[in-house]
Amino acid sequence: MDVAVVGGGVIGLLSALRLAQRGRQVCLVERGEPGAEATWAAAGILGAQSEAHARDPMLDLCLRSRSMYPALADELGDVGFLPCGALHLAFSESEEATLRAQQAWQVAAGLRAELVPHAEARVALWLPDEGVVDNRKLAQSLRAAVTRAGVRMLRVRAMRLRFRRDALEGVETGRDFVPASTAVIAAGAWSAGIDGADIPAHAVMPVRGQMIAYAVPPPASVLFGAGGYAVPRQDRTLIGATVEDAGFDRRTTAEGLAQMRSVAARLLPALANAQPADHWAGLRPGSCDGLPLLGCTRPGVVVATGHFRNGILLAPATAELVVQLVEGTGSAPAAFDPRRFRPPT
């Protein structure tokens, strides 16, 4: 193998696909079902502007990735891509001030953002260029695409990277050895557990997110407010999501589900007395500073993890960067350098 991609979420799958399309011999190492962890549990919001605070490298990467989704949807087929926009609701004076400030700097930065009236809120911020994708359909389409592209898929846990002097020899797994001259570490919240990847244990951590779904017609756009969001998904409405430090425990809790029901009732009052049709939780890969880890930690080791709430959004641009890093034709912004968490020498 030229490249061993460790991790079968949306980042790993799309990176493996793009590398295979460049003529690389690629092996994808995933301990479980590809796309069944954080990718499966996500909301699929393509919200480049929604949680941005300034025009910085993170926003630029998010905008780049959002712009790549129409072409990706055309390439993969039905992935539920919907450029529906996002509406942020302010229910208090402080929230209104925050939305007004957000609208002002985004317009100054050349982005589309408009303050509009709303019957249930003090004011609303309309971001017409945001959207959604069906993350579960996306995962299914990517699994099929990497298979067609000739990617070898191993259902086994990656344990450590093996080196000879300074050169990568491959990936040791719980069952066998995968020879490779380059390893891409895209194992989400589990990335720091890959020995030899040089990711400090504190740099990437699981952040639990609980969600619920209602079997009711969805809103016309993504709705943000009341500490959560509502997402249109065909004939369902998704409500999310908690942000919890619970280790690797992906169970839902009565408290978390009650919190999501409260969000649903505030954003969509018609749901106040409705019963959720489904609920689940996932483990996002958070980082110490809220920014992804994108770059090389040592020769032959490319890291692509720590995307937190933006893994689905950032997948296309991240895969593009992964190819550049593997081929030595580009680099990620310094703000994302995975070596930033190393102790000073």
Short mmCIF file of C-alpha atoms in Angstrom, two decimals:
data_model
loop_
_atom_site.label_atom_id
_atom_site.label_comp_id
_atom_site.label_asym_id
_atom_site.label_seq_id
_atom_site.Cartn_x
_atom_site.Cartn_y
_atom_site.Cartn_z
CA MET A 1 0.00 0.00 0.00
CA ASP A 2 1.07 3.59 -0.66
CA VAL A 3 -1.23 4.98 2.02
CA ALA A 4 -2.97 3.50 5.05
CA VAL A 5 -5.92 5.63 6.15
CA VAL A 6 -6.75 4.96 9.81
CA GLY A 7 -10.40 5.77 10.49
CA GLY A 8 -13.52 5.19 8.43
CA GLY A 9 -15.60 8.27 9.18
CA VAL A 10 -16.46 10.87 6.58
CA ILE A 11 -12.94 12.38 6.77
CA GLY A 12 -11.21 9.03 6.33
CA LEU A 13 -13.58 7.79 3.64
CA LEU A 14 -13.35 10.90 1.50
CA SER A 15 -9.57 11.16 1.97
CA ALA A 16 -9.19 7.52 0.90
CA LEU A 17 -11.37 8.14 -2.14
CA ARG A 18 -9.43 11.21 -3.25
CA LEU A 19 -6.08 9.44 -2.80
CA ALA A 20 -7.27 6.42 -4.78
CA GLN A 21 -8.49 8.73 -7.53
CA ARG A 22 -4.94 10.11 -7.70
CA GLY A 23 -3.64 6.62 -8.44
CA ARG A 24 -2.51 5.71 -4.94
CA GLN A 25 -2.85 2.20 -3.54
CA VAL A 26 -4.93 2.82 -0.42
CA CYS A 27 -5.96 0.67 2.54
CA LEU A 28 -8.65 1.93 4.91
CA VAL A 29 -8.33 0.57 8.45
CA GLU A 30 -11.52 0.88 10.52
CA ARG A 31 -12.31 -1.11 13.65
CA GLY A 32 -16.10 -0.94 13.15
CA GLU A 33 -18.60 -0.20 10.43
CA PRO A 34 -17.30 2.67 8.26
CA GLY A 35 -19.33 5.82 8.85
CA ALA A 36 -21.08 4.40 11.93
CA GLU A 37 -19.59 6.61 14.65
CA ALA A 38 -19.64 10.45 14.70
CA THR A 39 -20.49 10.58 10.99
CA TRP A 40 -23.68 8.54 11.51
CA ALA A 41 -24.70 10.54 14.60
CA ALA A 42 -24.19 14.01 13.11
CA ALA A 43 -26.83 16.50 12.02
CA GLY A 44 -25.23 17.20 8.63
CA ILE A 45 -25.32 20.99 8.92
CA LEU A 46 -23.16 22.83 6.38
CA GLY A 47 -22.87 25.90 8.60
CA ALA A 48 -19.70 27.71 7.63
CA GLN A 49 -20.98 31.08 8.89
CA SER A 50 -23.26 29.92 11.68
CA GLU A 51 -20.70 29.48 14.44
CA ALA A 52 -17.95 31.75 13.08
CA HIS A 53 -16.67 34.63 15.19
CA ALA A 54 -14.25 36.32 12.79
CA ARG A 55 -12.71 36.07 9.34
CA ASP A 56 -9.91 33.68 10.24
CA PRO A 57 -8.31 30.50 8.85
CA MET A 58 -11.10 28.36 10.33
CA LEU A 59 -13.83 30.34 8.58
CA ASP A 60 -11.86 30.34 5.33
CA LEU A 61 -11.54 26.54 5.48
CA CYS A 62 -15.25 26.18 6.27
CA LEU A 63 -16.25 28.45 3.38
CA ARG A 64 -13.96 26.57 1.00
CA SER A 65 -15.43 23.24 2.07
CA ARG A 66 -19.04 24.44 1.88
CA SER A 67 -18.44 25.62 -1.68
CA MET A 68 -17.28 22.11 -2.64
CA TYR A 69 -20.52 20.37 -1.66
CA PRO A 70 -22.55 20.92 -4.85
CA ALA A 71 -19.85 19.19 -6.92
CA LEU A 72 -19.47 16.43 -4.33
CA ALA A 73 -23.22 15.81 -4.36
CA ASP A 74 -23.18 15.60 -8.16
CA GLU A 75 -20.31 13.11 -7.99
CA LEU A 76 -21.79 10.82 -5.32
CA GLY A 77 -25.49 10.97 -6.19
CA ASP A 78 -28.28 11.33 -3.66
CA VAL A 79 -26.66 12.47 -0.42
CA GLY A 80 -29.54 14.68 0.67
CA PHE A 81 -27.69 17.91 -0.16
CA LEU A 82 -30.01 20.87 0.39
CA PRO A 83 -28.83 24.52 0.16
CA CYS A 84 -31.69 25.63 2.40
CA GLY A 85 -30.06 28.46 4.38
CA ALA A 86 -29.96 28.90 8.14
CA LEU A 87 -32.04 31.13 10.38
CA HIS A 88 -30.69 32.17 13.79
CA LEU A 89 -33.30 33.29 16.33
CA ALA A 90 -32.67 35.71 19.19
CA PHE A 91 -34.97 35.33 22.20
CA SER A 92 -33.26 37.77 24.56
CA GLU A 93 -31.66 41.20 24.44
CA SER A 94 -28.16 39.76 24.70
CA GLU A 95 -28.85 37.23 21.94
CA GLU A 96 -30.15 40.02 19.74
CA ALA A 97 -26.98 42.03 20.32
CA THR A 98 -24.89 38.99 19.41
CA LEU A 99 -26.78 38.42 16.16
CA ARG A 100 -26.53 42.09 15.20
CA ALA A 101 -22.77 42.04 15.77
CA GLN A 102 -22.46 38.78 13.80
CA GLN A 103 -24.40 40.24 10.89
CA ALA A 104 -22.28 43.39 10.86
CA TRP A 105 -18.86 41.70 10.69
CA GLN A 106 -20.00 39.06 8.22
CA VAL A 107 -21.37 41.66 5.81
CA ALA A 108 -18.14 43.64 6.21
CA ALA A 109 -16.27 40.45 5.31
CA GLY A 110 -18.26 40.12 2.08
CA LEU A 111 -20.60 37.36 3.26
CA ARG A 112 -24.35 37.24 2.83
CA ALA A 113 -26.12 37.82 6.16
CA GLU A 114 -29.40 39.65 6.72
CA LEU A 115 -31.40 40.63 9.80
CA VAL A 116 -35.08 39.77 9.34
CA PRO A 117 -38.21 39.89 11.53
CA HIS A 118 -39.56 36.70 13.07
CA ALA A 119 -42.89 36.10 14.80
CA GLU A 120 -41.43 34.01 17.66
CA ALA A 121 -38.18 35.93 18.25
CA ARG A 122 -36.90 39.46 18.85
CA VAL A 123 -34.96 39.31 15.58
CA ALA A 124 -33.52 36.66 13.27
CA LEU A 125 -30.32 36.42 11.27
CA TRP A 126 -30.76 34.86 7.84
CA LEU A 127 -27.71 33.17 6.29
CA PRO A 128 -28.87 32.10 2.81
CA ASP A 129 -25.71 30.24 1.77
CA GLU A 130 -25.77 27.61 4.53
CA GLY A 131 -27.23 24.16 3.94
CA VAL A 132 -27.49 20.54 5.01
CA VAL A 133 -26.54 17.10 3.79
CA ASP A 134 -27.91 13.74 4.90
CA ASN A 135 -24.81 12.45 6.70
CA ARG A 136 -26.01 8.83 6.69
CA LYS A 137 -26.64 8.84 2.95
CA LEU A 138 -23.27 10.54 2.51
CA ALA A 139 -21.54 7.76 4.44
CA GLN A 140 -23.29 5.06 2.40
CA SER A 141 -22.36 6.75 -0.87
CA LEU A 142 -18.74 7.16 0.20
CA ARG A 143 -18.48 3.50 1.22
CA ALA A 144 -19.67 2.48 -2.23
CA ALA A 145 -17.38 4.98 -3.94
CA VAL A 146 -14.20 3.85 -2.16
CA THR A 147 -15.02 0.24 -3.02
CA ARG A 148 -15.41 1.15 -6.68
CA ALA A 149 -12.14 3.07 -6.54
CA GLY A 150 -10.26 -0.04 -5.41
CA VAL A 151 -9.61 0.95 -1.81
CA ARG A 152 -8.84 -2.09 0.33
CA MET A 153 -10.93 -2.02 3.51
CA LEU A 154 -9.85 -3.77 6.70
CA ARG A 155 -12.28 -4.15 9.61
CA VAL A 156 -9.73 -4.21 12.39
CA ARG A 157 -8.42 -1.86 15.05
CA ALA A 158 -5.23 0.06 14.29
CA MET A 159 -2.86 -0.17 17.24
CA ARG A 160 0.38 1.61 16.35
CA LEU A 161 2.58 2.90 13.56
CA ARG A 162 5.83 1.05 12.90
CA PHE A 163 8.97 2.90 11.88
CA ARG A 164 12.42 1.86 10.75
CA ARG A 165 14.76 4.67 11.63
CA ASP A 166 12.77 7.73 10.50
CA ALA A 167 10.77 6.01 7.75
CA LEU A 168 7.24 4.68 8.22
CA GLU A 169 6.94 0.97 7.53
CA GLY A 170 3.20 0.64 8.10
CA VAL A 171 0.39 0.13 10.60
CA GLU A 172 0.21 -2.63 13.18
CA THR A 173 -3.37 -3.73 13.85
CA GLY A 174 -5.03 -6.06 16.29
CA ARG A 175 -4.73 -8.82 13.70
CA ASP A 176 -1.94 -8.18 11.20
CA PHE A 177 0.44 -5.62 9.70
CA VAL A 178 -0.41 -3.18 6.88
CA PRO A 179 2.71 -2.04 5.02
CA ALA A 180 2.48 1.60 3.91
CA SER A 181 4.84 4.48 3.25
CA THR A 182 2.29 7.04 4.52
CA ALA A 183 -0.38 6.89 7.22
CA VAL A 184 -3.35 9.26 7.45
CA ILE A 185 -4.70 9.41 11.00
CA ALA A 186 -8.41 10.22 10.76
CA ALA A 187 -9.75 8.17 13.65
CA GLY A 188 -11.85 10.94 15.20
CA ALA A 189 -12.02 10.90 19.00
CA TRP A 190 -9.79 7.79 19.03
CA SER A 191 -6.92 9.40 17.06
CA ALA A 192 -4.68 10.09 20.06
CA GLY A 193 -4.76 6.39 20.90
CA ILE A 194 -2.74 5.42 17.81
CA ASP A 195 0.80 4.86 19.10
CA GLY A 196 3.42 6.55 16.96
CA ALA A 197 1.06 9.16 15.51
CA ASP A 198 2.57 11.73 17.89
CA ILE A 199 -0.80 13.14 18.98
CA PRO A 200 -0.68 14.01 22.70
CA ALA A 201 -3.36 12.28 24.76
CA HIS A 202 -4.90 15.61 25.79
CA ALA A 203 -5.03 17.05 22.28
CA VAL A 204 -8.12 15.18 21.02
CA MET A 205 -11.01 14.11 23.23
CA PRO A 206 -14.55 12.75 22.80
CA VAL A 207 -17.40 15.25 23.19
CA ARG A 208 -20.79 13.57 23.45
CA GLY A 209 -23.72 14.98 21.51
CA GLN A 210 -27.28 13.73 22.06
CA MET A 211 -30.00 14.27 19.45
CA ILE A 212 -33.68 13.52 18.94
CA ALA A 213 -35.88 13.30 15.85
CA TYR A 214 -39.57 13.97 15.26
CA ALA A 215 -41.59 12.29 12.52
CA VAL A 216 -43.09 15.59 11.39
CA PRO A 217 -42.63 17.75 8.28
CA PRO A 218 -39.29 19.57 8.58
CA PRO A 219 -38.75 23.34 8.73
CA ALA A 220 -37.83 25.11 5.51
CA SER A 221 -34.31 25.86 6.72
CA VAL A 222 -31.94 25.06 9.55
CA LEU A 223 -33.02 26.88 12.73
CA PHE A 224 -30.57 27.93 15.46
CA GLY A 225 -31.51 29.21 18.90
CA ALA A 226 -32.34 28.27 22.50
CA GLY A 227 -29.00 26.53 22.79
CA GLY A 228 -29.56 24.12 19.92
CA TYR A 229 -30.82 23.71 16.38
CA ALA A 230 -33.51 22.11 14.22
CA VAL A 231 -32.52 20.45 10.94
CA PRO A 232 -34.75 19.54 7.98
CA ARG A 233 -34.37 15.92 6.89
CA GLN A 234 -36.93 14.80 4.29
CA ASP A 235 -39.99 13.80 6.37
CA ARG A 236 -38.27 14.25 9.75
CA THR A 237 -37.04 17.08 11.93
CA LEU A 238 -33.79 16.61 13.83
CA ILE A 239 -33.10 18.47 17.08
CA GLY A 240 -29.62 18.77 18.55
CA ALA A 241 -27.33 18.68 20.26
CA THR A 242 -25.83 18.44 23.72
CA VAL A 243 -22.14 19.16 24.30
CA GLU A 244 -20.90 16.86 27.07
CA ASP A 245 -17.66 15.61 28.55
CA ALA A 246 -18.65 11.99 29.14
CA GLY A 247 -15.57 10.15 27.99
CA PHE A 248 -16.29 7.41 25.47
CA ASP A 249 -19.83 6.82 26.77
CA ARG A 250 -22.20 7.25 23.81
CA ARG A 251 -25.41 6.47 25.70
CA THR A 252 -28.28 8.94 25.78
CA THR A 253 -29.52 10.24 29.13
CA ALA A 254 -32.87 11.43 30.44
CA GLU A 255 -31.36 14.86 31.16
CA GLY A 256 -29.90 15.21 27.68
CA LEU A 257 -33.09 14.16 25.93
CA ALA A 258 -35.15 16.53 28.09
CA GLN A 259 -32.80 19.36 27.12
CA MET A 260 -33.33 18.57 23.44
CA ARG A 261 -37.10 18.48 23.87
CA SER A 262 -36.89 21.95 25.42
CA VAL A 263 -34.92 23.19 22.42
CA ALA A 264 -37.51 21.69 20.07
CA ALA A 265 -40.39 23.40 21.87
CA ARG A 266 -38.68 26.80 21.73
CA LEU A 267 -37.64 26.63 18.09
CA LEU A 268 -40.81 24.92 16.83
CA PRO A 269 -43.67 25.47 19.32
CA ALA A 270 -45.84 22.89 17.53
CA LEU A 271 -43.46 20.22 18.89
CA ALA A 272 -44.02 21.18 22.54
CA ASN A 273 -46.34 18.22 23.20
CA ALA A 274 -45.03 15.88 20.50
CA GLN A 275 -43.15 12.67 21.25
CA PRO A 276 -39.75 12.14 19.60
CA ALA A 277 -39.63 9.25 17.16
CA ASP A 278 -35.94 8.50 17.71
CA HIS A 279 -32.92 9.48 19.76
CA TRP A 280 -29.18 8.77 19.67
CA ALA A 281 -25.77 10.08 20.68
CA GLY A 282 -22.35 10.31 19.09
CA LEU A 283 -18.82 11.22 20.09
CA ARG A 284 -17.39 14.22 18.29
CA PRO A 285 -13.59 14.60 18.16
CA GLY A 286 -12.95 17.80 20.09
CA SER A 287 -9.60 19.53 20.51
CA CYS A 288 -8.03 21.67 23.22
CA ASP A 289 -8.47 24.93 21.30
CA GLY A 290 -11.52 24.08 19.21
CA LEU A 291 -9.55 23.89 15.95
CA PRO A 292 -8.89 20.78 13.86
CA LEU A 293 -5.55 19.02 13.71
CA LEU A 294 -4.42 19.08 10.07
CA GLY A 295 -0.84 18.49 9.08
CA CYS A 296 2.16 16.20 9.52
CA THR A 297 3.49 15.17 12.92
CA ARG A 298 6.53 13.38 11.45
CA PRO A 299 7.64 12.13 8.02
CA GLY A 300 5.00 9.85 6.56
CA VAL A 301 2.33 10.69 9.15
CA VAL A 302 -0.56 12.95 8.15
CA VAL A 303 -3.10 13.87 10.82
CA ALA A 304 -6.69 14.90 9.99
CA THR A 305 -8.81 14.93 13.13
CA GLY A 306 -10.29 17.16 15.84
CA HIS A 307 -13.04 18.65 13.64
CA PHE A 308 -15.48 18.74 16.57
CA ARG A 309 -18.91 19.97 15.30
CA ASN A 310 -17.71 20.54 11.73
CA GLY A 311 -16.59 17.12 10.52
CA ILE A 312 -19.28 16.78 7.85
CA LEU A 313 -18.85 20.38 6.69
CA LEU A 314 -15.06 20.20 6.53
CA ALA A 315 -14.73 16.79 4.88
CA PRO A 316 -14.26 17.98 1.26
CA ALA A 317 -11.63 20.62 2.07
CA THR A 318 -9.89 18.31 4.55
CA ALA A 319 -9.63 15.52 1.97
CA GLU A 320 -8.19 18.05 -0.49
CA LEU A 321 -5.55 19.03 2.08
CA VAL A 322 -4.80 15.40 2.91
CA VAL A 323 -3.96 14.71 -0.74
CA GLN A 324 -1.68 17.75 -0.83
CA LEU A 325 0.05 16.70 2.38
CA VAL A 326 0.56 13.14 1.17
CA GLU A 327 1.93 14.33 -2.17
CA GLY A 328 3.98 17.15 -0.66
CA THR A 329 2.29 19.80 -2.80
CA GLY A 330 0.73 21.92 -0.06
CA SER A 331 0.29 22.50 3.63
CA ALA A 332 -2.50 23.36 6.04
CA PRO A 333 -2.67 26.75 7.82
CA ALA A 334 -0.29 27.00 10.75
CA ALA A 335 -3.26 27.41 13.13
CA PHE A 336 -4.15 23.75 12.48
CA ASP A 337 -0.65 22.29 12.89
CA PRO A 338 -1.10 19.11 15.01
CA ARG A 339 2.33 19.68 16.57
CA ARG A 340 1.02 22.77 18.42
CA PHE A 341 0.06 20.62 21.39
CA ARG A 342 3.56 19.32 22.01
CA PRO A 343 5.22 20.52 25.20
CA PRO A 344 7.88 23.20 24.61
CA THR A 345 11.41 21.88 24.31
#
